[in-house]
Coordinates of C-alpha atoms and ligand atoms in Angstrom, one line a residue:
M1 CA -23.0 -22.8 4.8
K2 CA -19.6 -22.3 2.8
K3 CA -17.7 -18.8 4.2
K4 CA -17.5 -16.4 1.5
I5 CA -14.4 -14.3 0.9
L6 CA -13.9 -11.5 -1.5
I7 CA -10.2 -11.0 -2.5
L8 CA -9.2 -7.8 -3.4
S9 CA -6.6 -8.3 -6.0
G10 CA -5.0 -6.1 -8.8
G11 CA -5.1 -2.2 -8.1
I12 CA -3.2 0.5 -10.0
S13 CA 0.2 0.3 -8.0
K14 CA 2.9 -0.4 -9.9
E15 CA 3.1 -3.7 -7.8
R16 CA -0.4 -4.6 -9.5
L17 CA 1.1 -8.1 -11.1
I18 CA 2.4 -9.3 -7.7
S19 CA -1.3 -8.2 -6.1
L20 CA -2.7 -10.5 -9.1
D21 CA -0.4 -13.2 -8.1
T22 CA -0.7 -13.0 -4.3
G23 CA -4.6 -13.0 -5.1
L24 CA -4.2 -16.4 -7.3
Q25 CA -2.5 -18.1 -4.7
V26 CA -4.8 -17.1 -1.8
A27 CA -7.8 -17.9 -4.1
K28 CA -6.4 -21.4 -5.0
E29 CA -6.0 -22.4 -1.4
L30 CA -9.2 -21.3 -0.3
K31 CA -11.0 -22.8 -3.3
K32 CA -9.2 -26.3 -2.4
N33 CA -10.6 -26.0 1.0
S34 CA -14.2 -25.2 0.3
Y35 CA -14.6 -21.2 0.8
S36 CA -16.7 -19.8 -1.8
V37 CA -14.3 -17.2 -3.6
K38 CA -14.6 -14.0 -5.5
I39 CA -11.8 -12.0 -6.7
S40 CA -12.6 -8.4 -7.3
E41 CA -10.5 -5.3 -8.5
P42 CA -10.2 -2.5 -6.2
D43 CA -12.2 -0.4 -9.0
N44 CA -15.8 0.9 -9.6
N45 CA -17.3 -2.6 -9.3
L46 CA -15.8 -3.0 -5.8
L47 CA -19.2 -1.8 -4.3
K48 CA -21.5 -4.3 -6.4
N49 CA -19.2 -6.9 -5.8
I50 CA -19.8 -6.5 -2.2
T51 CA -23.5 -6.0 -2.2
L52 CA -24.1 -8.7 -4.5
F53 CA -21.5 -11.8 -3.1
K54 CA -22.1 -10.5 0.4
P55 CA -18.7 -11.6 1.5
D56 CA -18.2 -12.7 5.3
I57 CA -14.3 -11.6 5.1
I58 CA -12.6 -9.6 2.6
F59 CA -9.0 -10.5 1.9
N60 CA -6.9 -7.9 1.1
A61 CA -4.4 -9.1 -1.4
L62 CA -3.2 -5.4 -2.7
H63 CA 0.2 -4.3 -2.6
G64 CA 1.4 -0.8 -2.9
Q65 CA -0.5 2.4 -3.7
F66 CA -4.1 2.2 -3.1
G67 CA -3.9 -0.8 -1.4
E68 CA -1.3 -0.9 1.3
D69 CA -1.5 3.0 2.3
G70 CA -4.9 3.3 4.2
Y71 CA -7.0 4.4 1.1
I72 CA -8.7 1.3 0.4
Q73 CA -8.8 0.6 4.2
T74 CA -10.9 3.8 4.7
I75 CA -13.2 2.6 2.0
L76 CA -13.4 -0.9 3.5
E77 CA -14.1 0.3 6.9
Q78 CA -17.7 2.0 5.8
F79 CA -19.0 -1.9 4.9
K80 CA -18.5 -2.9 8.3
I81 CA -17.2 -6.5 7.1
P82 CA -14.1 -7.5 8.5
Y83 CA -11.1 -7.1 6.3
T84 CA -7.4 -8.7 6.5
H85 CA -4.2 -6.9 7.8
S86 CA -3.6 -3.7 9.1
G87 CA -6.1 -0.7 9.3
V88 CA -6.3 2.5 8.1
I89 CA -3.9 4.9 10.2
S90 CA -1.3 1.9 10.4
S91 CA -1.2 1.2 6.9
S92 CA -0.8 5.2 5.8
I93 CA 2.0 5.4 8.1
A94 CA 3.9 2.2 7.4
M95 CA 3.5 3.0 3.7
D96 CA 5.3 6.2 3.9
K97 CA 8.9 5.8 4.3
E98 CA 9.3 8.9 6.0
I99 CA 7.0 9.2 8.8
S100 CA 7.6 5.5 9.8
K101 CA 11.3 6.2 9.8
K102 CA 10.3 8.9 12.1
I103 CA 8.4 6.8 14.6
F104 CA 11.3 4.4 14.4
I105 CA 14.0 6.6 15.3
K106 CA 11.7 7.9 18.0
N107 CA 11.3 4.6 19.5
K108 CA 14.8 4.0 19.0
I109 CA 15.0 1.6 16.4
N110 CA 17.7 1.8 14.2
T111 CA 17.3 2.8 10.6
P112 CA 19.7 4.5 8.2
N113 CA 20.2 8.0 8.0
Y114 CA 18.4 9.9 5.4
L115 CA 17.6 13.1 3.6
I116 CA 14.2 14.1 1.8
Y117 CA 14.5 15.5 -1.8
S118 CA 11.9 17.8 -3.0
Y119 CA 11.3 18.3 -6.4
D120 CA 9.4 21.6 -5.8
K121 CA 12.2 23.2 -4.4
E122 CA 15.2 21.5 -6.4
D123 CA 18.4 21.9 -4.3
S124 CA 21.5 22.6 -6.5
N125 CA 23.8 21.6 -3.4
I126 CA 22.3 18.2 -3.0
V127 CA 25.5 16.8 -3.8
Q128 CA 27.5 18.4 -0.9
K129 CA 24.7 17.7 1.6
I130 CA 24.8 14.2 0.7
E131 CA 28.6 14.3 1.3
K132 CA 28.3 16.0 4.3
K133 CA 25.2 14.1 6.2
L134 CA 25.5 10.6 4.4
K135 CA 28.4 10.1 2.1
F136 CA 28.2 8.4 -0.9
P137 CA 27.2 5.7 -2.2
V138 CA 23.2 6.6 -1.2
V139 CA 20.1 4.7 -1.8
V140 CA 17.4 6.8 -3.6
K141 CA 14.1 5.5 -3.4
P142 CA 10.2 6.7 -3.8
I143 CA 9.0 7.3 -0.2
N144 CA 5.6 5.6 -1.0
E145 CA 6.3 2.3 -3.2
G146 CA 7.2 -1.1 -2.6
S147 CA 9.1 -4.3 -4.5
S148 CA 12.2 -2.2 -5.2
V149 CA 10.5 -0.3 -7.9
N150 CA 12.6 2.6 -8.7
V151 CA 15.2 1.9 -5.6
Y152 CA 18.5 2.8 -7.0
I153 CA 22.2 2.9 -5.5
C154 CA 23.8 6.1 -6.6
T155 CA 27.2 7.5 -6.6
R156 CA 28.5 11.0 -7.0
N157 CA 28.4 10.5 -10.6
N158 CA 25.0 9.2 -11.7
I159 CA 23.0 11.0 -8.4
K160 CA 21.9 14.2 -10.3
K161 CA 20.4 11.8 -13.3
I162 CA 18.9 9.3 -11.1
L163 CA 16.9 12.0 -9.3
K164 CA 16.2 13.9 -12.5
S165 CA 14.6 10.5 -14.0
M166 CA 12.5 10.2 -10.7
K167 CA 10.9 13.8 -11.2
S168 CA 7.5 12.1 -11.7
Y169 CA 7.5 11.9 -7.4
K170 CA 6.6 15.1 -5.3
Q171 CA 9.6 13.9 -3.2
V172 CA 12.3 10.7 -3.2
M173 CA 14.4 9.7 -0.2
I174 CA 17.8 9.8 0.0
E175 CA 19.6 7.0 2.5
E176 CA 23.0 6.1 3.3
F177 CA 24.0 2.9 1.8
I178 CA 24.1 -0.2 4.2
G179 CA 26.1 -3.1 2.8
G180 CA 25.9 -6.4 4.2
R181 CA 23.4 -9.1 4.9
E182 CA 19.7 -8.6 3.9
I183 CA 17.3 -9.9 6.7
Q184 CA 13.8 -9.7 6.8
V185 CA 11.4 -10.6 9.8
A186 CA 7.8 -11.8 10.1
I187 CA 5.3 -10.8 12.5
M188 CA 2.4 -12.5 13.0
G189 CA 0.1 -11.2 15.5
N190 CA 2.2 -9.8 17.9
K191 CA 4.4 -12.7 17.8
K192 CA 7.8 -13.2 16.4
L193 CA 7.3 -15.9 13.5
G194 CA 10.7 -15.8 12.4
A195 CA 13.6 -14.5 10.0
I196 CA 15.1 -15.6 6.8
E197 CA 18.4 -14.2 4.7
L198 CA 18.4 -13.3 1.2
K199 CA 21.5 -13.6 -0.9
P200 CA 20.9 -12.0 -4.3
K201 CA 23.3 -12.6 -7.3
R202 CA 22.4 -9.2 -8.6
K203 CA 23.8 -5.9 -7.4
F204 CA 20.8 -5.9 -4.2
Y205 CA 17.6 -7.2 -3.7
D206 CA 15.7 -5.5 -6.6
Y207 CA 12.5 -6.4 -8.5
Q208 CA 13.9 -9.0 -10.5
A209 CA 15.9 -10.5 -7.4
K210 CA 12.5 -10.8 -5.9
Y211 CA 10.2 -12.3 -8.2
N212 CA 12.0 -13.7 -10.9
T213 CA 13.3 -17.3 -10.3
N214 CA 16.1 -16.8 -13.1
A215 CA 17.7 -14.3 -10.9
K216 CA 18.7 -16.9 -8.6
T217 CA 18.3 -15.3 -5.4
Q218 CA 19.2 -17.8 -2.1
H219 CA 16.7 -17.9 0.2
I220 CA 18.5 -19.0 3.7
I221 CA 16.6 -20.3 6.9
P222 CA 17.1 -20.6 9.4
V223 CA 19.3 -17.5 9.2
D224 CA 23.0 -18.2 10.4
L225 CA 23.2 -15.9 13.4
S226 CA 23.5 -16.3 16.9
K227 CA 20.3 -16.6 19.0
K228 CA 21.2 -13.4 20.7
K229 CA 21.3 -11.8 17.3
L230 CA 18.3 -13.2 16.2
D231 CA 16.4 -12.3 19.4
I232 CA 17.7 -8.6 18.7
V233 CA 16.7 -8.3 15.0
M234 CA 13.0 -9.9 16.0
N235 CA 12.3 -7.7 18.6
M236 CA 13.1 -5.0 16.7
A237 CA 10.6 -6.1 14.0
L238 CA 7.9 -6.8 16.6
K239 CA 8.9 -3.1 18.2
A240 CA 8.2 -1.5 14.5
H241 CA 4.9 -3.4 14.0
K242 CA 3.6 -2.3 17.7
V243 CA 4.6 1.3 17.4
I244 CA 3.1 1.5 14.0
G245 CA 0.0 -0.3 15.3
C246 CA 0.0 -3.2 12.9
K247 CA -2.4 -5.8 12.6
G248 CA -2.1 -9.4 11.2
V249 CA 1.1 -10.3 9.7
T250 CA 3.6 -7.9 8.7
R251 CA 7.2 -8.1 7.2
S252 CA 10.1 -5.8 8.6
D253 CA 13.4 -5.6 6.1
F254 CA 16.4 -5.1 7.3
K255 CA 20.1 -4.7 6.3
F256 CA 23.0 -6.5 8.7
F257 CA 26.2 -4.6 8.9
N258 CA 29.0 -4.2 11.1
N259 CA 27.4 -6.2 14.0
K260 CA 24.2 -3.7 13.9
F261 CA 20.5 -4.1 12.3
Y262 CA 19.2 -1.2 10.2
L263 CA 15.5 -1.4 10.0
L264 CA 14.8 -0.4 6.3
E265 CA 11.0 -0.5 6.4
I266 CA 7.9 -2.4 7.4
N267 CA 5.8 -4.1 5.0
T268 CA 1.7 -4.3 6.4
Q269 CA 0.6 -6.4 2.8
P270 CA 3.4 -9.2 2.6
G271 CA 3.4 -10.9 -0.6
M272 CA 1.8 -14.5 -0.8
T273 CA 3.3 -15.4 -4.0
K274 CA 5.0 -18.7 -4.6
L275 CA 8.5 -16.7 -3.6
S276 CA 7.2 -14.9 -1.0
L277 CA 9.3 -14.6 2.3
V278 CA 6.3 -14.8 4.7
P279 CA 5.0 -18.1 3.6
E280 CA 8.3 -19.4 3.7
I281 CA 8.9 -18.2 7.3
A282 CA 6.0 -19.7 8.2
A283 CA 6.2 -23.1 6.8
Y284 CA 9.4 -23.2 8.2
R285 CA 7.8 -22.8 11.6
G286 CA 5.3 -25.8 11.0
I287 CA 2.7 -23.4 9.5
N288 CA 1.9 -24.7 5.9
F289 CA -0.1 -21.8 3.5
K290 CA -3.6 -23.2 4.3
Q291 CA -3.1 -22.8 8.1
L292 CA -1.3 -19.2 7.4
I293 CA -4.3 -18.1 5.3
E294 CA -6.9 -19.3 7.4
W295 CA -5.0 -17.6 10.6
I296 CA -5.1 -14.2 8.5
L297 CA -8.8 -14.8 7.7
Q298 CA -9.6 -15.3 11.4
D299 CA -7.6 -12.5 12.6
A300 CA -9.4 -10.4 10.6
S301 CA -12.4 -10.7 12.4
T302 CA -11.0 -9.3 15.4
K303 CA -10.7 -5.5 16.7
R304 CA -8.6 -3.3 14.9
Ligands
ADP401 N1 19.7 2.0 2.8 C1 20.1 0.9 2.2 N2 21.0 0.4 2.0 C2 21.5 -0.8 1.1 N3 20.3 -1.3 0.4 C3 19.5 -0.7 0.4 C4 18.9 0.4 1.1 N4 17.5 0.7 1.2 C5 17.2 -0.3 0.0 N5 18.0 -1.2 0.0 C6 18.0 -2.4 -1.1 O1 16.7 -1.9 -1.8 C7 15.6 -3.0 -1.4 C8 14.1 -2.4 -1.2 O2 14.3 -1.3 -0.4 P1 13.1 -0.9 0.6 O3 13.5 0.1 1.6 O4 12.9 -2.2 1.5 O5 11.9 -0.9 -0.3 P2 10.5 -1.9 -1.1 O6 9.3 -0.9 -0.1 O7 10.8 -1.2 -2.5 O8 10.9 -2.6 -0.7 C9 16.3 -3.4 -0.2 O9 15.6 -4.8 0.0 C10 17.8 -3.6 0.0 O10 18.3 -4.7 -0.9
MG402 MG1 11.4 -3.6 1.4

């Protein structure tokens, strides 16, 4: 009997298009390998799709809000069908850049200094506060988005304007800007899979640099770092994966500046598009896309 895989993709987050692409790549691969595949949105039809199709495993190909943040995982728990990647609590912690940062700090994982700006008590002294605690430039970002959506590098001159433009959020994070290199590390089931360096031609590794081939971001693997440095960054990623309690595959995003690594965030639902980094790191380690997807499916069946 063919194994039945329900792929969850799309959703309501700002990363919907990326998720549709991730879902499509996974579906193509599984169909080639004689799985029975159904793609579903995480919408009102989900219950019907699950009850009629009766999947053996649910492949969560969602990104961002209501896909990567524990909400959909809570719903999936109720079906008692194995689903891929991290569970309820670790997903919601990892998606919250403030809570995960507090855990990184507690566990001595270096991460940029930050402030939280709340819109319900707008702070007219924010420029002074930034100058005192962080210095300009800073990076302003949502607390729970991904794919560089609404991430801005700000100076003293444009900070107020940018903060105003992000009013639809309850709060945003303001981080010290870390220059230098952009390095990302993949963890696969408590094992260090590898690292990759990104050299965007744009101002930073923004949405276009991530997903538009015309932006010509360079992907460098192997990363030109000493074995000692590579070990440091990979151990940081593994530690982050463990202290947050993640499962399956994760990808941690770092900056490397002045000989020091800074962890920006850990992603519990890393992309699986043609330009995505985990498949590229896996391929470099001799694990092709088929093997990667099959490992993720197998891992779904183990206990959380
Ligand atoms: N503190 C920072 N200093 C320098 N660049 C940053 C900083 N924070 C984010 N960036 C840039 O923005 C990108 C996206 O930020 P990140 O925190 O990883 O959020 P997302 O969840 O949107 O990927 C990073 O890959 C990096 O290029
Ligand atoms: Mg990131």
